[in-house]
Amino acid sequence: MQFGSIGAHVETRTIGIILNGVTGRMGTNQHLVRSILAIIRQGGIKVSDDLRLMPDPILTGRNPEKLRSLSETHGPPTIGKPLRWTTDLNAPLADKQYQVFFDASGTLQRGPFVEMADKAGKAIYCEKPAAVEATEALRLARLCERAGLKNGVVQDKLWLPGMRKIRMLRQQEFFGKILSVRGEFGYWVFSGQIEDQPAQRPSWNYRKEDGGGIIVDMFCHWRYVIDNLFGPIQSLVACGSTDVPERIAEDGKPYKATADDSAYAIFRLKDGTLCQFNSSWCTRVRRDDLLTIQVDGTRGSCVAGLREAWVQSLSETPKPVWNPDIPQPINFFEGWQKLPNATEYENAFKIQWELFLRHVALDEPFPWTLREGAKGVQLAELGLQSWRERRWLDVPELEGA
Ligand SMILES: NC(=O)c1ccc[n+]([C@@H]2O[C@H](COP(=O)([O-])OP(=O)(O)OC[C@H]3O[C@@H](n4cnc5c(N)ncnc54)[C@H](O)[C@@H]3O)[C@@H](O)[C@H]2O)c1
C-alpha cells in the first residue's frame, strides 16, 4: 500500500490489484470497466473528508494480444495511459505493491490461482462459484482462513435494486408472514446454429467437463439470495434437464451440450417457507425481467425484477372469479404499484468491490467470504444429487474451519 496526497488535506491510499482473467465476459464488463475503472473515474472510494482509497490495477492472463487491446482501449480514457498488464502472473504476485488478487477466469481454473495468491499472501477476491464441488470450495476457503488472508466471493445479486427493495419491504414488515417465494430466472440463449443468431454466452457454460451447467451456475446465487433475504435453507428437491443437446462453439464448430441448461427446484427454509426457483436458458421471457422474484405474504405481495419492484397489499388485492366463458374482466397488472427508487442504486458489482477494498484497507467487516461462497456450491451439488437420486435432501451445516 502506498501513501500519497491529492490536494492539501486529502490522503490517497493506493491499493494494487491483480485482475486475473478479466479478458472474459464478466471480467471485462462488470469487474474492470463498471467496477475498478468506474471507481478510479469517480476519484477513488471516499472514506472520509481526509481519506480516499484508489485502486491501481494490473491485468494478467494468457493472451498478450487480448491483454494489450484491453489495456489500450480502457487505460487512456481513464488514467491517461494504457493499463499495466503481464502474462507472467508470478511477477505481480511477488510484488508487495499488489495487495489484492482477483480472479474472473473460468471456474475450473480458480483453484490453482487461489493457491498461488494464497502462497503470495494476497487478499483474495473471486467470481462465483469458487469451484464446482463443495469440498474444493471449502478447501480454498480454509487455505485463506489458515493463512489469515482476507477473502471474498462475488455475490452481486444482493446489491441489485430489485433485491434491495425486497429487503426494504421486509424491514418495513410489509409482507406480514411470508408464505412462499417464487423465482423465475432465464431467457433464450441461442444455440448458434443459425448464423445470424450467434450464442450470447460462452460455450463452456454448456459443457459439464468444463465447469458448465445452470445448476452449478445459478444455485450459488439462489443460496445467498435466499439466506440473506428469506432465511436459512433446510432441504431441497431439484430436477434438471439438457433441453438443447447440441450448440455451436466460439470456433464455429458444433459441440455436444453435456450440462444441464434448465433446472427446477424447491427449497424449504428452516421456518417452513417454500421457495421455488426455475432457472432456464431455454425459455422466452414474458414477465417483467430476466429474473423476477415474487414474495407472497399474508399482508402483501411483491414482484421484484433486477431493478424495479411492484407491490400489492391485502387491501388492494382483487377478488377474481373463475369463468373462462367470458373475457377476463380484471387487468391483473393494474393492481400492482411500482415502488419508487428510495435511493441511488449503483452497479451491484461495484458496490461489493468497494466493500471489499474497504475491508482490505480499513478492516471493515466483509461477510461474503469464500466460506459463504462454498455454501452456494454445496447447494448446487445437493441439487445435482437430488435430481440424480430423485428425492428430497437435507442441507447440512458446512464443516467448520
Ligand atoms: N456473478 C455473476 O453473475 C456471474 C455471471 C457469469 C459468470 N460468472 C463467473 O465468472 C467466471 C467467468 O465467466 P465468464 O462468463 O466471464 O467466462 P468467459 O469464458 O467469458 O471468461 C473467462 C476468462 O478467463 C480466461 N481464462 C481461462 N483460463 C485461464 C487461465 N488459465 N489463465 C488466465 N485466464 C484464463 C479466458 O481466456 C476468459 O477470458 C466464471 O467462474 C463464472 O461462473 C459470474
Tab-separated table of C-alpha atoms and ligand atoms in Angstrom:
chain	number	residue	atom	x	y	z
A	1	MET	CA	0.000	0.000	0.000
A	2	GLN	CA	1.359	3.420	-0.897
A	3	PHE	CA	0.561	6.731	0.653
A	4	GLY	CA	0.318	9.874	-1.389
A	5	SER	CA	-1.636	13.049	-1.370
A	6	ILE	CA	-4.012	14.821	-3.731
A	7	GLY	CA	-4.870	18.329	-2.695
A	8	ALA	CA	-3.914	19.875	0.628
A	9	HIS	CA	-5.792	17.690	3.121
A	10	VAL	CA	-6.868	14.507	1.371
A	11	GLU	CA	-4.730	11.397	1.731
A	12	THR	CA	-4.987	8.905	-1.144
A	13	ARG	CA	-4.187	5.340	-0.227
A	14	THR	CA	-3.352	3.252	-3.305
A	15	ILE	CA	-4.378	-0.417	-3.396
A	16	GLY	CA	-2.590	-2.510	-6.010
A	17	ILE	CA	-4.984	-5.073	-7.524
A	18	ILE	CA	-4.113	-8.003	-9.769
A	19	LEU	CA	-7.052	-8.589	-12.120
A	20	ASN	CA	-6.707	-12.115	-13.488
A	21	GLY	CA	-8.785	-13.498	-16.361
A	22	VAL	CA	-10.551	-10.186	-16.955
A	23	THR	CA	-10.395	-10.592	-20.731
A	24	GLY	CA	-13.606	-12.654	-20.344
A	25	ARG	CA	-17.215	-11.526	-20.374
A	26	MET	CA	-17.696	-10.878	-16.640
A	27	GLY	CA	-14.129	-9.733	-16.037
A	28	THR	CA	-14.134	-7.029	-18.677
A	29	ASN	CA	-17.672	-5.691	-18.351
A	30	GLN	CA	-18.528	-5.968	-14.685
A	31	HIS	CA	-15.180	-6.015	-12.899
A	32	LEU	CA	-12.757	-3.961	-14.970
A	33	VAL	CA	-15.000	-1.382	-16.661
A	34	ARG	CA	-18.013	-0.993	-14.375
A	35	SER	CA	-16.211	-1.539	-11.066
A	36	ILE	CA	-12.464	-0.814	-10.906
A	37	LEU	CA	-12.276	1.786	-13.691
A	38	ALA	CA	-15.543	3.359	-12.531
A	39	ILE	CA	-14.073	3.702	-9.019
A	40	ILE	CA	-10.911	5.313	-10.448
A	41	ARG	CA	-13.025	7.680	-12.580
A	42	GLN	CA	-15.061	8.812	-9.582
A	43	GLY	CA	-11.806	9.700	-7.803
A	44	GLY	CA	-11.494	6.562	-5.672
A	45	ILE	CA	-13.544	5.464	-2.681
A	46	LYS	CA	-14.188	8.398	-0.412
A	47	VAL	CA	-13.788	7.083	3.124
A	48	SER	CA	-13.869	10.474	4.831
A	49	ASP	CA	-13.053	14.080	4.032
A	50	ASP	CA	-9.398	13.180	4.647
A	51	LEU	CA	-9.030	9.751	3.050
A	52	ARG	CA	-9.619	8.096	-0.316
A	53	LEU	CA	-8.831	4.559	-1.446
A	54	MET	CA	-7.583	4.372	-5.030
A	55	PRO	CA	-7.388	1.072	-6.975
A	56	ASP	CA	-4.212	0.561	-9.002
A	57	PRO	CA	-4.858	-2.402	-11.331
A	58	ILE	CA	-2.634	-4.698	-13.369
A	59	LEU	CA	-4.229	-7.093	-15.864
A	60	THR	CA	-2.961	-10.681	-16.004
A	61	GLY	CA	-3.845	-13.522	-18.346
A	62	ARG	CA	-2.541	-15.841	-21.031
A	63	ASN	CA	-3.145	-13.949	-24.248
A	64	PRO	CA	-0.866	-10.901	-24.800
A	65	GLU	CA	-2.928	-9.558	-27.724
A	66	LYS	CA	-6.156	-9.586	-25.719
A	67	LEU	CA	-4.451	-8.014	-22.693
A	68	ARG	CA	-2.785	-5.297	-24.773
A	69	SER	CA	-6.043	-4.480	-26.522
A	70	LEU	CA	-7.925	-4.267	-23.210
A	71	SER	CA	-5.172	-2.116	-21.714
A	72	GLU	CA	-5.089	0.274	-24.689
A	73	THR	CA	-8.867	0.534	-25.008
A	74	HIS	CA	-9.630	1.230	-21.374
A	75	GLY	CA	-6.458	2.779	-19.940
A	76	PRO	CA	-6.157	6.098	-21.823
A	77	PRO	CA	-9.719	7.393	-21.231
A	78	THR	CA	-9.464	6.616	-17.514
A	79	ILE	CA	-5.838	7.089	-16.408
A	80	GLY	CA	-4.416	8.814	-19.491
A	81	LYS	CA	-2.195	5.847	-20.441
A	82	PRO	CA	-2.547	2.105	-21.133
A	83	LEU	CA	-3.264	-0.091	-18.127
A	84	ARG	CA	-0.397	-2.243	-16.882
A	85	TRP	CA	-0.575	-5.892	-17.949
A	86	THR	CA	1.520	-9.047	-17.977
A	87	THR	CA	1.281	-12.709	-18.916
A	88	ASP	CA	3.640	-13.542	-16.034
A	89	LEU	CA	1.326	-13.728	-13.038
A	90	ASN	CA	4.238	-14.578	-10.724
A	91	ALA	CA	5.722	-11.103	-11.143
A	92	PRO	CA	2.860	-9.078	-9.579
A	93	LEU	CA	2.256	-11.883	-7.068
A	94	ALA	CA	5.833	-11.374	-5.853
A	95	ASP	CA	5.397	-7.599	-5.786
A	96	LYS	CA	4.353	-6.111	-2.417
A	97	GLN	CA	2.723	-3.204	-4.250
A	98	TYR	CA	-0.156	-5.576	-5.097
A	99	GLN	CA	-2.211	-6.382	-2.060
A	100	VAL	CA	-5.269	-7.878	-3.750
A	101	PHE	CA	-5.616	-10.793	-6.162
A	102	PHE	CA	-8.893	-11.060	-8.068
A	103	ASP	CA	-9.880	-13.936	-10.348
A	104	ALA	CA	-12.588	-13.988	-13.035
A	105	SER	CA	-11.140	-16.807	-15.105
A	106	GLY	CA	-13.165	-19.967	-15.732
A	107	THR	CA	-14.472	-21.810	-12.670
A	108	LEU	CA	-12.203	-24.837	-13.169
A	109	GLN	CA	-9.129	-22.591	-13.323
A	110	ARG	CA	-9.873	-20.908	-9.987
A	111	GLY	CA	-8.290	-23.402	-7.544
A	112	PRO	CA	-4.671	-23.185	-8.754
A	113	PHE	CA	-4.886	-19.376	-8.942
A	114	VAL	CA	-6.261	-19.100	-5.410
A	115	GLU	CA	-3.431	-21.370	-4.225
A	116	MET	CA	-0.820	-19.142	-5.881
A	117	ALA	CA	-2.332	-15.994	-4.387
A	118	ASP	CA	-2.580	-17.711	-1.006
A	119	LYS	CA	1.146	-18.559	-1.087
A	120	ALA	CA	1.894	-14.956	-2.026
A	121	GLY	CA	-0.143	-13.718	0.974
A	122	LYS	CA	-2.574	-11.584	-1.025
A	123	ALA	CA	-6.126	-10.673	-0.077
A	124	ILE	CA	-8.211	-12.886	-2.388
A	125	TYR	CA	-11.452	-11.989	-4.134
A	126	CYS	CA	-13.007	-14.069	-6.908
A	127	GLU	CA	-16.005	-14.721	-9.087
A	128	LYS	CA	-18.519	-17.362	-8.102
A	129	PRO	CA	-18.508	-20.315	-7.980
A	130	ALA	CA	-15.096	-20.813	-6.374
A	131	ALA	CA	-15.292	-24.446	-7.545
A	132	VAL	CA	-17.825	-26.938	-8.850
A	133	GLU	CA	-17.540	-29.186	-5.764
A	134	ALA	CA	-18.204	-28.134	-2.186
A	135	THR	CA	-15.128	-29.930	-0.792
A	136	GLU	CA	-12.892	-27.960	-3.179
A	137	ALA	CA	-14.674	-24.654	-2.455
A	138	LEU	CA	-14.306	-25.332	1.268
A	139	ARG	CA	-10.628	-26.280	0.829
A	140	LEU	CA	-9.965	-22.904	-0.810
A	141	ALA	CA	-11.833	-21.133	1.998
A	142	ARG	CA	-9.729	-22.974	4.595
A	143	LEU	CA	-6.485	-22.113	2.801
A	144	CYS	CA	-7.292	-18.427	3.188
A	145	GLU	CA	-8.588	-18.793	6.742
A	146	ARG	CA	-5.481	-20.668	7.912
A	147	ALA	CA	-3.178	-18.120	6.311
A	148	GLY	CA	-5.246	-15.325	7.894
A	149	LEU	CA	-5.965	-13.802	4.481
A	150	LYS	CA	-8.907	-11.556	3.778
A	151	ASN	CA	-11.101	-13.189	1.190
A	152	GLY	CA	-14.380	-12.845	-0.641
A	153	VAL	CA	-16.614	-14.192	-3.378
A	154	VAL	CA	-18.822	-12.192	-5.726
A	155	GLN	CA	-22.441	-12.221	-4.503
A	156	ASP	CA	-23.594	-9.394	-6.736
A	157	LYS	CA	-27.349	-10.084	-6.744
A	158	LEU	CA	-27.581	-8.859	-3.136
A	159	TRP	CA	-26.991	-5.300	-4.343
A	160	LEU	CA	-29.410	-5.338	-7.263
A	161	PRO	CA	-32.029	-2.619	-6.736
A	162	GLY	CA	-34.847	-5.203	-7.008
A	163	MET	CA	-33.351	-7.359	-4.223
A	164	ARG	CA	-32.693	-4.291	-2.073
A	165	LYS	CA	-36.337	-3.320	-2.470
A	166	ILE	CA	-37.429	-6.759	-1.196
A	167	ARG	CA	-35.098	-6.319	1.781
A	168	MET	CA	-36.534	-2.869	2.455
A	169	LEU	CA	-40.103	-4.246	2.345
A	170	ARG	CA	-39.123	-6.931	4.849
A	171	GLN	CA	-37.558	-4.367	7.144
A	172	GLN	CA	-40.803	-2.374	6.930
A	173	GLU	CA	-42.757	-5.564	7.751
A	174	PHE	CA	-44.807	-5.085	4.576
A	175	PHE	CA	-45.400	-8.806	3.899
A	176	GLY	CA	-46.842	-9.930	7.231
A	177	LYS	CA	-45.904	-13.609	7.422
A	178	ILE	CA	-44.062	-14.672	4.252
A	179	LEU	CA	-45.767	-17.777	2.869
A	180	SER	CA	-43.842	-18.540	-0.282
A	181	VAL	CA	-41.259	-17.197	-2.711
A	182	ARG	CA	-41.123	-17.876	-6.438
A	183	GLY	CA	-38.076	-17.058	-8.556
A	184	GLU	CA	-38.205	-17.136	-12.347
A	185	PHE	CA	-34.817	-16.789	-13.976
A	186	GLY	CA	-33.912	-17.210	-17.582
A	187	TYR	CA	-34.109	-16.261	-21.218
A	188	TRP	CA	-33.397	-17.825	-24.575
A	189	VAL	CA	-29.689	-18.448	-25.191
A	190	PHE	CA	-29.222	-19.009	-28.902
A	191	SER	CA	-27.573	-22.264	-29.879
A	192	GLY	CA	-25.582	-20.521	-32.621
A	193	GLN	CA	-26.908	-22.905	-35.256
A	194	ILE	CA	-28.495	-20.043	-37.224
A	195	GLU	CA	-25.585	-17.825	-38.255
A	196	ASP	CA	-27.401	-14.529	-37.738
A	197	GLN	CA	-28.379	-15.565	-34.207
A	198	PRO	CA	-24.998	-16.162	-32.512
A	199	ALA	CA	-24.836	-17.604	-28.986
A	200	GLN	CA	-24.646	-14.881	-26.344
A	201	ARG	CA	-22.925	-16.931	-23.628
A	202	PRO	CA	-19.565	-18.796	-23.603
A	203	SER	CA	-19.766	-22.402	-24.839
A	204	TRP	CA	-18.124	-23.824	-21.684
A	205	ASN	CA	-21.354	-22.930	-19.844
A	206	TYR	CA	-22.993	-25.880	-21.657
A	207	ARG	CA	-20.215	-28.457	-21.088
A	208	LYS	CA	-20.127	-30.195	-17.721
A	209	GLU	CA	-16.484	-31.227	-18.208
A	210	ASP	CA	-15.551	-27.511	-18.444
A	211	GLY	CA	-17.412	-26.420	-15.301
A	212	GLY	CA	-20.704	-25.585	-17.058
A	213	GLY	CA	-24.332	-26.233	-16.111
A	214	ILE	CA	-27.149	-24.000	-14.936
A	215	ILE	CA	-27.384	-25.703	-11.521
A	216	VAL	CA	-23.738	-25.005	-10.663
A	217	ASP	CA	-24.086	-21.515	-12.089
A	218	MET	CA	-27.381	-20.367	-10.572
A	219	PHE	CA	-27.842	-22.311	-7.312
A	220	CYS	CA	-24.791	-20.411	-5.944
A	221	HIS	CA	-26.786	-17.234	-6.442
A	222	TRP	CA	-30.028	-18.676	-5.069
A	223	ARG	CA	-28.195	-19.777	-1.905
A	224	TYR	CA	-27.035	-16.334	-0.842
A	225	VAL	CA	-30.183	-14.582	-2.104
A	226	ILE	CA	-32.409	-16.916	-0.051
A	227	ASP	CA	-30.102	-16.990	3.006
A	228	ASN	CA	-29.863	-13.215	3.121
A	229	LEU	CA	-33.421	-12.229	2.187
A	230	PHE	CA	-35.610	-15.037	3.482
A	231	GLY	CA	-33.673	-17.261	5.914
A	232	PRO	CA	-31.631	-20.450	6.130
A	233	ILE	CA	-32.449	-23.413	3.852
A	234	GLN	CA	-33.306	-26.754	5.454
A	235	SER	CA	-33.835	-29.033	2.453
A	236	LEU	CA	-34.318	-29.117	-1.297
A	237	VAL	CA	-35.633	-31.104	-4.195
A	238	ALA	CA	-34.414	-30.375	-7.723
A	239	CYS	CA	-34.631	-31.631	-11.253
A	240	GLY	CA	-32.616	-30.515	-14.253
A	241	SER	CA	-32.598	-31.111	-17.972
A	242	THR	CA	-30.436	-30.614	-21.038
A	243	ASP	CA	-33.037	-29.142	-23.351
A	244	VAL	CA	-30.794	-28.170	-26.280
A	245	PRO	CA	-28.454	-31.114	-26.912
A	246	GLU	CA	-26.124	-29.516	-29.469
A	247	ARG	CA	-24.759	-25.974	-29.761
A	248	ILE	CA	-22.130	-24.135	-31.809
A	249	ALA	CA	-18.853	-23.125	-30.111
A	250	GLU	CA	-16.797	-19.927	-30.488
A	251	ASP	CA	-14.753	-21.618	-33.253
A	252	GLY	CA	-17.927	-22.248	-35.299
A	253	LYS	CA	-17.844	-25.994	-34.676
A	254	PRO	CA	-20.774	-27.948	-33.210
A	255	TYR	CA	-20.358	-29.470	-29.754
A	256	LYS	CA	-22.458	-31.737	-27.571
A	257	ALA	CA	-24.123	-29.926	-24.655
A	258	THR	CA	-23.224	-32.175	-21.723
A	259	ALA	CA	-24.501	-29.908	-18.941
A	260	ASP	CA	-27.984	-29.037	-17.708
A	261	ASP	CA	-29.460	-25.888	-19.261
A	262	SER	CA	-32.687	-25.764	-17.245
A	263	ALA	CA	-33.436	-26.617	-13.621
A	264	TYR	CA	-36.456	-26.585	-11.328
A	265	ALA	CA	-36.034	-26.556	-7.562
A	266	ILE	CA	-37.964	-26.184	-4.341
A	267	PHE	CA	-36.041	-25.014	-1.280
A	268	ARG	CA	-37.729	-25.473	2.104
A	269	LEU	CA	-36.496	-22.993	4.701
A	270	LYS	CA	-35.969	-23.783	8.375
A	271	ASP	CA	-39.083	-21.730	9.204
A	272	GLY	CA	-41.172	-23.745	6.703
A	273	THR	CA	-41.306	-21.119	3.917
A	274	LEU	CA	-41.221	-22.687	0.450
A	275	CYS	CA	-39.014	-21.036	-2.178
A	276	GLN	CA	-39.435	-22.341	-5.692
A	277	PHE	CA	-36.848	-21.312	-8.297
A	278	ASN	CA	-36.976	-22.049	-12.016
A	279	SER	CA	-33.766	-21.438	-13.966
A	280	SER	CA	-33.578	-21.830	-17.721
A	281	TRP	CA	-31.541	-20.766	-20.731
A	282	CYS	CA	-34.232	-22.317	-22.920
A	283	THR	CA	-37.229	-20.131	-22.180
A	284	ARG	CA	-38.672	-16.999	-23.760
A	285	VAL	CA	-39.378	-14.078	-21.491
A	286	ARG	CA	-42.954	-12.911	-20.904
A	287	ARG	CA	-42.551	-11.377	-17.462
A	288	ASP	CA	-41.175	-8.145	-16.084
A	289	ASP	CA	-37.468	-9.017	-16.205
A	290	LEU	CA	-34.840	-11.748	-16.754
A	291	LEU	CA	-35.095	-12.566	-13.064
A	292	THR	CA	-38.291	-11.959	-11.146
A	293	ILE	CA	-38.880	-12.958	-7.553
A	294	GLN	CA	-42.440	-12.996	-6.238
A	295	VAL	CA	-42.873	-12.937	-2.486
A	296	ASP	CA	-46.355	-13.745	-1.185
A	297	GLY	CA	-47.169	-12.777	2.393
A	298	THR	CA	-50.321	-12.646	4.483
A	299	ARG	CA	-50.466	-8.838	4.268
A	300	GLY	CA	-48.940	-8.156	0.878
A	301	SER	CA	-47.002	-9.439	-2.116
A	302	CYS	CA	-44.113	-8.135	-4.164
A	303	VAL	CA	-42.709	-8.962	-7.589
A	304	ALA	CA	-39.143	-7.748	-7.944
A	305	GLY	CA	-37.090	-7.702	-11.122
A	306	LEU	CA	-33.432	-6.732	-11.422
A	307	ARG	CA	-34.203	-3.051	-10.826
A	308	GLU	CA	-37.926	-2.473	-10.284
A	309	ALA	CA	-40.367	-3.922	-7.772
A	310	TRP	CA	-44.153	-3.904	-7.722
A	311	VAL	CA	-46.321	-4.415	-4.643
A	312	GLN	CA	-49.919	-5.299	-3.881
A	313	SER	CA	-51.224	-5.065	-0.335
A	314	LEU	CA	-54.047	-7.114	1.165
A	315	SER	CA	-56.478	-4.205	0.884
A	316	GLU	CA	-55.679	-3.794	-2.846
A	317	THR	CA	-55.925	-7.488	-3.666
A	318	PRO	CA	-58.649	-8.164	-6.293
A	319	LYS	CA	-61.180	-10.952	-5.883
A	320	PRO	CA	-61.138	-12.896	-9.166
A	321	VAL	CA	-63.904	-15.307	-10.167
A	322	TRP	CA	-63.068	-18.326	-12.314
A	323	ASN	CA	-65.066	-18.056	-15.532
A	324	PRO	CA	-63.300	-18.960	-18.768
A	325	ASP	CA	-66.535	-18.364	-20.726
A	326	ILE	CA	-66.090	-14.596	-20.629
A	327	PRO	CA	-63.014	-12.387	-21.320
A	328	GLN	CA	-61.035	-11.797	-18.131
A	329	PRO	CA	-62.611	-8.635	-16.609
A	330	ILE	CA	-59.629	-7.824	-14.374
A	331	ASN	CA	-56.345	-6.476	-15.714
A	332	PHE	CA	-54.175	-8.060	-13.049
A	333	PHE	CA	-51.129	-5.938	-13.857
A	334	GLU	CA	-53.055	-2.757	-12.976
A	335	GLY	CA	-53.500	-3.890	-9.387
A	336	TRP	CA	-49.799	-3.511	-8.600
A	337	GLN	CA	-47.937	-0.406	-7.571
A	338	LYS	CA	-44.388	0.247	-8.758
A	339	LEU	CA	-42.082	1.197	-5.895
A	340	PRO	CA	-40.201	4.471	-6.247
A	341	ASN	CA	-36.405	4.398	-6.097
A	342	ALA	CA	-35.653	5.069	-2.445
A	343	THR	CA	-32.003	5.877	-3.150
A	344	GLU	CA	-29.478	5.969	-5.992
A	345	TYR	CA	-28.571	2.407	-6.918
A	346	GLU	CA	-25.026	1.865	-8.178
A	347	ASN	CA	-23.736	-1.142	-10.124
A	348	ALA	CA	-24.019	-4.173	-7.837
A	349	PHE	CA	-20.508	-5.485	-8.607
A	350	LYS	CA	-19.005	-2.055	-7.922
A	351	ILE	CA	-20.733	-1.814	-4.553
A	352	GLN	CA	-19.297	-5.170	-3.496
A	353	TRP	CA	-15.828	-4.194	-4.793
A	354	GLU	CA	-15.914	-1.016	-2.698
A	355	LEU	CA	-16.885	-3.030	0.377
A	356	PHE	CA	-14.049	-5.496	-0.260
A	357	LEU	CA	-11.456	-2.745	-0.719
A	358	ARG	CA	-12.641	-1.065	2.487
A	359	HIS	CA	-12.320	-4.460	4.205
A	360	VAL	CA	-8.737	-4.791	2.929
A	361	ALA	CA	-7.636	-1.249	3.720
A	362	LEU	CA	-9.686	-0.406	6.797
A	363	ASP	CA	-10.549	-3.794	8.339
A	364	GLU	CA	-14.267	-3.148	7.908
A	365	PRO	CA	-16.414	-6.316	8.053
A	366	PHE	CA	-16.930	-8.333	4.860
A	367	PRO	CA	-19.155	-11.371	5.484
A	368	TRP	CA	-19.302	-12.547	1.818
A	369	THR	CA	-16.290	-14.837	2.173
A	370	LEU	CA	-15.058	-17.914	0.297
A	371	ARG	CA	-16.705	-19.933	3.079
A	372	GLU	CA	-20.067	-18.265	2.366
A	373	GLY	CA	-19.476	-18.911	-1.334
A	374	ALA	CA	-18.846	-22.595	-0.550
A	375	LYS	CA	-22.424	-22.806	0.787
A	376	GLY	CA	-23.647	-21.943	-2.706
A	377	VAL	CA	-21.507	-24.666	-4.238
A	378	GLN	CA	-22.878	-27.072	-1.622
A	379	LEU	CA	-26.447	-26.203	-2.651
A	380	ALA	CA	-25.602	-26.801	-6.322
A	381	GLU	CA	-24.004	-30.143	-5.507
A	382	LEU	CA	-27.057	-31.200	-3.483
A	383	GLY	CA	-29.314	-30.027	-6.334
A	384	LEU	CA	-27.487	-32.292	-8.767
A	385	GLN	CA	-27.672	-35.177	-6.266
A	386	SER	CA	-31.399	-34.645	-5.676
A	387	TRP	CA	-32.008	-34.737	-9.441
A	388	ARG	CA	-29.896	-37.887	-9.823
A	389	GLU	CA	-31.499	-39.698	-6.883
A	390	ARG	CA	-34.998	-38.263	-7.453
A	391	ARG	CA	-35.518	-37.258	-3.807
A	392	TRP	CA	-35.574	-34.503	-1.161
A	393	LEU	CA	-32.234	-33.867	0.560
A	394	ASP	CA	-31.352	-32.018	3.762
A	395	VAL	CA	-28.818	-29.205	3.577
A	396	PRO	CA	-26.289	-29.873	6.377
A	397	GLU	CA	-24.125	-27.234	8.038
A	398	LEU	CA	-20.757	-26.847	6.308
A	399	GLU	CA	-17.808	-28.182	8.282
A	400	GLY	CA	-16.005	-25.676	10.489
A	401	ALA	CA	-12.654	-24.025	9.842
B	1	LIG	N1	-21.545	-13.121	-10.828
B	1	LIG	C1	-22.202	-13.480	-11.900
B	1	LIG	O1	-23.378	-13.158	-12.067
B	1	LIG	C2	-21.524	-14.294	-12.973
B	1	LIG	C3	-22.097	-14.360	-14.252
B	1	LIG	C4	-21.446	-15.109	-15.239
B	1	LIG	C5	-20.254	-15.770	-14.936
B	1	LIG	N2	-19.743	-15.710	-13.682
B	1	LIG	C6	-18.492	-16.424	-13.347
B	1	LIG	O2	-17.390	-15.671	-13.844
B	1	LIG	C7	-16.366	-16.556	-14.293
B	1	LIG	C8	-16.025	-16.194	-15.745
B	1	LIG	O3	-17.182	-16.347	-16.552
B	1	LIG	P1	-17.361	-15.618	-17.957
B	1	LIG	O4	-18.783	-15.748	-18.321
B	1	LIG	O5	-16.742	-14.265	-17.902
B	1	LIG	O6	-16.498	-16.592	-18.879
B	1	LIG	P2	-15.523	-16.236	-20.084
B	1	LIG	O7	-15.233	-17.525	-20.745
B	1	LIG	O8	-16.077	-15.112	-20.897
B	1	LIG	O9	-14.219	-15.674	-19.354
B	1	LIG	C9	-13.245	-16.477	-18.765
B	1	LIG	C10	-11.919	-15.789	-18.992
B	1	LIG	O10	-10.897	-16.496	-18.302
B	1	LIG	C11	-9.793	-16.635	-19.162
B	1	LIG	N3	-9.011	-17.795	-18.755
B	1	LIG	C12	-9.341	-19.110	-18.875
B	1	LIG	N4	-8.329	-19.859	-18.418
B	1	LIG	C13	-7.368	-19.004	-17.993
B	1	LIG	C14	-6.084	-19.182	-17.441
B	1	LIG	N5	-5.573	-20.403	-17.219
B	1	LIG	N6	-5.362	-18.081	-17.129
B	1	LIG	C15	-5.869	-16.844	-17.323
B	1	LIG	N7	-7.069	-16.620	-17.874
B	1	LIG	C16	-7.811	-17.684	-18.201
B	1	LIG	C17	-10.409	-16.826	-20.538
B	1	LIG	O11	-9.464	-16.538	-21.556
B	1	LIG	C18	-11.515	-15.783	-20.488
B	1	LIG	O12	-11.018	-14.512	-20.832
B	1	LIG	C19	-16.900	-17.982	-14.115
B	1	LIG	O13	-16.404	-18.525	-12.932
B	1	LIG	C20	-18.401	-17.783	-13.994
B	1	LIG	O14	-19.017	-18.768	-13.208
B	1	LIG	C21	-20.343	-14.982	-12.708
